[in-house]
Amino acid sequence: GKVYIHATANPEITSRVGNVTFANVEHGITETFTIVQGRNESVETVPGDILIIPSGGSVNSQQGSSGWDKTIDGDINSMWHTAWSGFDVSESNPAILEYQFSDVESIEYINYIPRSGGGNGCFGLVDVYTKCYGDSDYVLYASYDWKGAGSARTIKFEGGLKKPRAIKFIIKSGAGNFASCAEMQFGAKNPE
């Protein structure tokens, strides 16, 4: 006879696979048919947020080769860290982490990703300064007390930081009197 298999439309952007097995237990016969249903061609993936990469940066202290560039390398296992000796982070001796930008229209948020597992260097008291085109000097955006916690933090710029030239973090305290950062992600929402 005939067997009809009905399937609903595939709503996904990838094809999907299903198996149908026919069995005649009395005669010990089985036959499996694999059915591939194509992807939904009318669906498109909406792009994610726009990642903004700084054009340059600097720090006033670093341990060995653990410079500012480790904070934008996309690897949360590498990090910037202040010098292990001779540099205690304090309000009178802050760590300074600075980023420069070229030809950027807007930054809507920053994600600060501390070192994996937390620990020394996680930011405590932090002042965030911005400099946009038209600004002659840095302007204090906000002050935070993240208490040296090992969790990620997000800074949101309401309406976006327009035409940024530089962003500077003045870290006045950190766990163990150090400052460290695994990743600093600068982003903007994709208008799509």
PDB file of C-alpha atoms in Angstrom:
ATOM      1  CA  GLY A   1       0.000   0.000   0.000  1.00  0.00           C
ATOM      2  CA  LYS A   2       0.909   3.640   0.236  1.00  0.00           C
ATOM      3  CA  VAL A   3       2.066   5.550   3.297  1.00  0.00           C
ATOM      4  CA  TYR A   4       1.829   9.318   3.445  1.00  0.00           C
ATOM      5  CA  ILE A   5       3.982  11.345   5.810  1.00  0.00           C
ATOM      6  CA  HIS A   6       2.850  14.876   6.559  1.00  0.00           C
ATOM      7  CA  ALA A   7       5.136  17.463   8.194  1.00  0.00           C
ATOM      8  CA  THR A   8       4.495  21.048   9.103  1.00  0.00           C
ATOM      9  CA  ALA A   9       6.562  23.732   7.399  1.00  0.00           C
ATOM     10  CA  ASN A  10      10.101  24.119   8.720  1.00  0.00           C
ATOM     11  CA  PRO A  11      10.266  27.533  10.433  1.00  0.00           C
ATOM     12  CA  GLU A  12      14.026  27.309  11.041  1.00  0.00           C
ATOM     13  CA  ILE A  13      16.876  28.852   9.047  1.00  0.00           C
ATOM     14  CA  THR A  14      18.604  25.456   8.835  1.00  0.00           C
ATOM     15  CA  SER A  15      17.331  22.256   7.283  1.00  0.00           C
ATOM     16  CA  ARG A  16      16.065  19.536   9.584  1.00  0.00           C
ATOM     17  CA  VAL A  17      16.248  15.772   9.402  1.00  0.00           C
ATOM     18  CA  GLY A  18      13.808  13.101  10.520  1.00  0.00           C
ATOM     19  CA  ASN A  19      13.787   9.323  10.303  1.00  0.00           C
ATOM     20  CA  VAL A  20      10.764   7.090   9.665  1.00  0.00           C
ATOM     21  CA  THR A  21      11.160   3.372  10.321  1.00  0.00           C
ATOM     22  CA  PHE A  22       8.785   0.736   8.978  1.00  0.00           C
ATOM     23  CA  ALA A  23       8.923  -2.681  10.599  1.00  0.00           C
ATOM     24  CA  ASN A  24       7.367  -6.051   9.927  1.00  0.00           C
ATOM     25  CA  VAL A  25       7.947  -7.784  13.237  1.00  0.00           C
ATOM     26  CA  GLU A  26       6.541 -11.105  12.022  1.00  0.00           C
ATOM     27  CA  HIS A  27       9.145 -11.368   9.256  1.00  0.00           C
ATOM     28  CA  GLY A  28      11.936  -9.415  11.032  1.00  0.00           C
ATOM     29  CA  ILE A  29      12.125  -6.772   8.330  1.00  0.00           C
ATOM     30  CA  THR A  30      12.777  -3.089   9.008  1.00  0.00           C
ATOM     31  CA  GLU A  31      13.393  -0.223   6.643  1.00  0.00           C
ATOM     32  CA  THR A  32      14.347   3.311   7.683  1.00  0.00           C
ATOM     33  CA  PHE A  33      13.839   6.332   5.477  1.00  0.00           C
ATOM     34  CA  THR A  34      15.637   9.580   6.205  1.00  0.00           C
ATOM     35  CA  ILE A  35      13.737  12.705   5.288  1.00  0.00           C
ATOM     36  CA  VAL A  36      15.522  16.045   4.907  1.00  0.00           C
ATOM     37  CA  GLN A  37      13.342  19.124   4.979  1.00  0.00           C
ATOM     38  CA  GLY A  38      14.916  22.274   3.538  1.00  0.00           C
ATOM     39  CA  ARG A  39      15.394  25.447   5.519  1.00  0.00           C
ATOM     40  CA  ASN A  40      12.886  28.259   5.548  1.00  0.00           C
ATOM     41  CA  GLU A  41      14.224  30.492   2.770  1.00  0.00           C
ATOM     42  CA  SER A  42      12.149  33.470   3.890  1.00  0.00           C
ATOM     43  CA  VAL A  43      13.976  33.721   7.218  1.00  0.00           C
ATOM     44  CA  GLU A  44      17.149  35.756   7.638  1.00  0.00           C
ATOM     45  CA  THR A  45      19.328  35.994  10.707  1.00  0.00           C
ATOM     46  CA  VAL A  46      19.272  39.409  12.300  1.00  0.00           C
ATOM     47  CA  PRO A  47      22.864  40.556  12.840  1.00  0.00           C
ATOM     48  CA  GLY A  48      24.032  41.015  16.416  1.00  0.00           C
ATOM     49  CA  ASP A  49      25.381  44.145  18.030  1.00  0.00           C
ATOM     50  CA  ILE A  50      28.181  46.069  16.396  1.00  0.00           C
ATOM     51  CA  LEU A  51      31.517  45.532  18.152  1.00  0.00           C
ATOM     52  CA  ILE A  52      33.652  48.670  18.132  1.00  0.00           C
ATOM     53  CA  ILE A  53      37.408  48.160  18.262  1.00  0.00           C
ATOM     54  CA  PRO A  54      39.522  50.999  19.679  1.00  0.00           C
ATOM     55  CA  SER A  55      42.225  52.389  17.398  1.00  0.00           C
ATOM     56  CA  GLY A  56      44.693  52.744  20.267  1.00  0.00           C
ATOM     57  CA  GLY A  57      45.129  52.759  23.999  1.00  0.00           C
ATOM     58  CA  SER A  58      47.447  53.139  26.950  1.00  0.00           C
ATOM     59  CA  VAL A  59      47.924  52.279  30.616  1.00  0.00           C
ATOM     60  CA  ASN A  60      50.078  53.818  33.328  1.00  0.00           C
ATOM     61  CA  SER A  61      51.080  50.431  34.773  1.00  0.00           C
ATOM     62  CA  GLN A  62      51.247  46.875  33.484  1.00  0.00           C
ATOM     63  CA  GLN A  63      52.719  43.547  34.496  1.00  0.00           C
ATOM     64  CA  GLY A  64      55.153  42.350  31.838  1.00  0.00           C
ATOM     65  CA  SER A  65      53.432  42.008  28.478  1.00  0.00           C
ATOM     66  CA  SER A  66      49.956  42.239  30.034  1.00  0.00           C
ATOM     67  CA  GLY A  67      49.183  45.574  28.359  1.00  0.00           C
ATOM     68  CA  TRP A  68      45.973  47.349  27.448  1.00  0.00           C
ATOM     69  CA  ASP A  69      45.770  45.441  24.138  1.00  0.00           C
ATOM     70  CA  LYS A  70      44.941  42.255  26.095  1.00  0.00           C
ATOM     71  CA  THR A  71      41.599  43.876  26.974  1.00  0.00           C
ATOM     72  CA  ILE A  72      40.450  43.944  23.330  1.00  0.00           C
ATOM     73  CA  ASP A  73      41.914  40.703  21.972  1.00  0.00           C
ATOM     74  CA  GLY A  74      38.658  38.711  22.266  1.00  0.00           C
ATOM     75  CA  ASP A  75      40.268  36.255  24.700  1.00  0.00           C
ATOM     76  CA  ILE A  76      38.877  36.283  28.245  1.00  0.00           C
ATOM     77  CA  ASN A  77      41.815  34.150  29.384  1.00  0.00           C
ATOM     78  CA  SER A  78      44.343  36.916  28.683  1.00  0.00           C
ATOM     79  CA  MET A  79      44.253  40.182  30.608  1.00  0.00           C
ATOM     80  CA  TRP A  80      45.760  43.532  31.435  1.00  0.00           C
ATOM     81  CA  HIS A  81      47.113  43.683  34.979  1.00  0.00           C
ATOM     82  CA  THR A  82      48.901  46.432  36.884  1.00  0.00           C
ATOM     83  CA  ALA A  83      52.468  45.743  38.019  1.00  0.00           C
ATOM     84  CA  TRP A  84      52.689  43.121  40.761  1.00  0.00           C
ATOM     85  CA  SER A  85      55.163  45.161  42.765  1.00  0.00           C
ATOM     86  CA  GLY A  86      55.798  48.866  43.195  1.00  0.00           C
ATOM     87  CA  PHE A  87      52.308  49.943  42.121  1.00  0.00           C
ATOM     88  CA  ASP A  88      49.457  49.759  44.645  1.00  0.00           C
ATOM     89  CA  VAL A  89      46.193  51.068  43.233  1.00  0.00           C
ATOM     90  CA  SER A  90      44.627  53.752  45.441  1.00  0.00           C
ATOM     91  CA  GLU A  91      42.746  57.024  45.163  1.00  0.00           C
ATOM     92  CA  SER A  92      46.057  58.906  45.299  1.00  0.00           C
ATOM     93  CA  ASN A  93      47.706  56.461  42.851  1.00  0.00           C
ATOM     94  CA  PRO A  94      44.992  55.274  40.443  1.00  0.00           C
ATOM     95  CA  ALA A  95      45.476  52.903  37.558  1.00  0.00           C
ATOM     96  CA  ILE A  96      44.592  54.582  34.269  1.00  0.00           C
ATOM     97  CA  LEU A  97      43.248  52.602  31.324  1.00  0.00           C
ATOM     98  CA  GLU A  98      42.595  54.666  28.199  1.00  0.00           C
ATOM     99  CA  TYR A  99      41.158  53.871  24.760  1.00  0.00           C
ATOM    100  CA  GLN A 100      41.180  55.993  21.583  1.00  0.00           C
ATOM    101  CA  PHE A 101      38.673  55.767  18.730  1.00  0.00           C
ATOM    102  CA  SER A 102      38.741  56.859  15.092  1.00  0.00           C
ATOM    103  CA  ASP A 103      35.732  57.355  12.827  1.00  0.00           C
ATOM    104  CA  VAL A 104      33.186  55.932  15.290  1.00  0.00           C
ATOM    105  CA  GLU A 105      29.669  57.355  15.106  1.00  0.00           C
ATOM    106  CA  SER A 106      28.370  56.144  18.452  1.00  0.00           C
ATOM    107  CA  ILE A 107      29.105  53.847  21.384  1.00  0.00           C
ATOM    108  CA  GLU A 108      26.003  52.749  23.266  1.00  0.00           C
ATOM    109  CA  TYR A 109      27.526  50.556  25.948  1.00  0.00           C
ATOM    110  CA  ILE A 110      30.700  49.126  27.440  1.00  0.00           C
ATOM    111  CA  ASN A 111      31.002  45.671  28.973  1.00  0.00           C
ATOM    112  CA  TYR A 112      33.763  45.325  31.548  1.00  0.00           C
ATOM    113  CA  ILE A 113      34.735  41.655  31.837  1.00  0.00           C
ATOM    114  CA  PRO A 114      36.952  41.002  34.889  1.00  0.00           C
ATOM    115  CA  ARG A 115      39.535  38.243  35.047  1.00  0.00           C
ATOM    116  CA  SER A 116      38.152  34.723  34.887  1.00  0.00           C
ATOM    117  CA  GLY A 117      37.043  33.533  38.306  1.00  0.00           C
ATOM    118  CA  GLY A 118      37.383  36.974  39.888  1.00  0.00           C
ATOM    119  CA  GLY A 119      40.287  37.652  42.215  1.00  0.00           C
ATOM    120  CA  ASN A 120      42.832  40.382  42.487  1.00  0.00           C
ATOM    121  CA  GLY A 121      42.468  43.363  40.230  1.00  0.00           C
ATOM    122  CA  CYS A 122      38.672  43.343  39.902  1.00  0.00           C
ATOM    123  CA  PHE A 123      37.632  47.001  39.802  1.00  0.00           C
ATOM    124  CA  GLY A 124      36.364  48.770  42.909  1.00  0.00           C
ATOM    125  CA  LEU A 125      36.061  52.565  42.695  1.00  0.00           C
ATOM    126  CA  VAL A 126      36.118  53.663  39.048  1.00  0.00           C
ATOM    127  CA  ASP A 127      35.610  57.022  37.346  1.00  0.00           C
ATOM    128  CA  VAL A 128      34.739  56.863  33.646  1.00  0.00           C
ATOM    129  CA  TYR A 129      35.685  59.856  31.508  1.00  0.00           C
ATOM    130  CA  THR A 130      34.752  60.472  27.884  1.00  0.00           C
ATOM    131  CA  LYS A 131      36.064  62.774  25.180  1.00  0.00           C
ATOM    132  CA  CYS A 132      34.003  63.322  22.046  1.00  0.00           C
ATOM    133  CA  TYR A 133      34.720  65.390  18.950  1.00  0.00           C
ATOM    134  CA  GLY A 134      34.311  68.992  19.968  1.00  0.00           C
ATOM    135  CA  ASP A 135      35.433  68.363  23.571  1.00  0.00           C
ATOM    136  CA  SER A 136      38.725  70.044  24.460  1.00  0.00           C
ATOM    137  CA  ASP A 137      39.255  67.771  27.462  1.00  0.00           C
ATOM    138  CA  TYR A 138      37.823  64.716  29.185  1.00  0.00           C
ATOM    139  CA  VAL A 139      34.395  64.949  30.809  1.00  0.00           C
ATOM    140  CA  LEU A 140      33.418  62.790  33.804  1.00  0.00           C
ATOM    141  CA  TYR A 141      30.601  60.496  32.679  1.00  0.00           C
ATOM    142  CA  ALA A 142      30.000  58.594  35.926  1.00  0.00           C
ATOM    143  CA  SER A 143      31.612  57.166  39.053  1.00  0.00           C
ATOM    144  CA  TYR A 144      31.058  53.562  40.125  1.00  0.00           C
ATOM    145  CA  ASP A 145      31.821  51.341  43.100  1.00  0.00           C
ATOM    146  CA  TRP A 146      31.955  47.760  41.848  1.00  0.00           C
ATOM    147  CA  LYS A 147      33.446  46.649  45.182  1.00  0.00           C
ATOM    148  CA  GLY A 148      36.112  44.423  43.604  1.00  0.00           C
ATOM    149  CA  ALA A 149      33.438  41.929  42.572  1.00  0.00           C
ATOM    150  CA  GLY A 150      34.295  39.337  39.938  1.00  0.00           C
ATOM    151  CA  SER A 151      31.141  39.835  37.872  1.00  0.00           C
ATOM    152  CA  ALA A 152      30.840  41.605  34.523  1.00  0.00           C
ATOM    153  CA  ARG A 153      29.520  45.179  34.502  1.00  0.00           C
ATOM    154  CA  THR A 154      27.786  47.171  31.784  1.00  0.00           C
ATOM    155  CA  ILE A 155      27.935  50.932  31.347  1.00  0.00           C
ATOM    156  CA  LYS A 156      25.102  52.258  29.175  1.00  0.00           C
ATOM    157  CA  PHE A 157      25.302  55.575  27.390  1.00  0.00           C
ATOM    158  CA  GLU A 158      21.720  56.791  27.099  1.00  0.00           C
ATOM    159  CA  GLY A 159      21.219  58.002  23.534  1.00  0.00           C
ATOM    160  CA  GLY A 160      24.738  56.838  22.681  1.00  0.00           C
ATOM    161  CA  LEU A 161      28.108  58.486  23.107  1.00  0.00           C
ATOM    162  CA  LYS A 162      28.290  60.469  19.859  1.00  0.00           C
ATOM    163  CA  LYS A 163      31.553  60.627  17.891  1.00  0.00           C
ATOM    164  CA  PRO A 164      33.778  59.422  20.725  1.00  0.00           C
ATOM    165  CA  ARG A 165      37.504  60.158  20.517  1.00  0.00           C
ATOM    166  CA  ALA A 166      38.562  58.559  23.800  1.00  0.00           C
ATOM    167  CA  ILE A 167      37.301  56.843  26.946  1.00  0.00           C
ATOM    168  CA  LYS A 168      39.381  56.751  30.111  1.00  0.00           C
ATOM    169  CA  PHE A 169      38.954  54.593  33.207  1.00  0.00           C
ATOM    170  CA  ILE A 170      40.477  55.948  36.414  1.00  0.00           C
ATOM    171  CA  ILE A 171      40.588  52.927  38.728  1.00  0.00           C
ATOM    172  CA  LYS A 172      40.952  54.131  42.325  1.00  0.00           C
ATOM    173  CA  SER A 173      40.661  50.739  44.002  1.00  0.00           C
ATOM    174  CA  GLY A 174      40.687  47.096  43.075  1.00  0.00           C
ATOM    175  CA  ALA A 175      40.762  43.716  44.770  1.00  0.00           C
ATOM    176  CA  GLY A 176      44.182  43.189  46.380  1.00  0.00           C
ATOM    177  CA  ASN A 177      45.187  46.809  45.524  1.00  0.00           C
ATOM    178  CA  PHE A 178      45.595  45.809  41.860  1.00  0.00           C
ATOM    179  CA  ALA A 179      43.640  46.530  38.674  1.00  0.00           C
ATOM    180  CA  SER A 180      42.991  43.990  35.928  1.00  0.00           C
ATOM    181  CA  CYS A 181      40.653  43.504  32.998  1.00  0.00           C
ATOM    182  CA  ALA A 182      40.107  40.465  30.773  1.00  0.00           C
ATOM    183  CA  GLU A 183      38.004  42.251  28.141  1.00  0.00           C
ATOM    184  CA  MET A 184      36.556  45.706  27.587  1.00  0.00           C
ATOM    185  CA  GLN A 185      33.834  45.452  24.962  1.00  0.00           C
ATOM    186  CA  PHE A 186      32.581  48.596  23.260  1.00  0.00           C
ATOM    187  CA  GLY A 187      29.338  48.162  21.359  1.00  0.00           C
ATOM    188  CA  ALA A 188      26.334  49.629  19.629  1.00  0.00           C
ATOM    189  CA  LYS A 189      22.991  48.066  18.863  1.00  0.00           C
ATOM    190  CA  ASN A 190      22.556  47.031  15.264  1.00  0.00           C
ATOM    191  CA  PRO A 191      19.711  49.120  13.759  1.00  0.00           C
ATOM    192  CA  GLU A 192      18.467  46.010  11.926  1.00  0.00           C
TER     193      GLU A 192
END
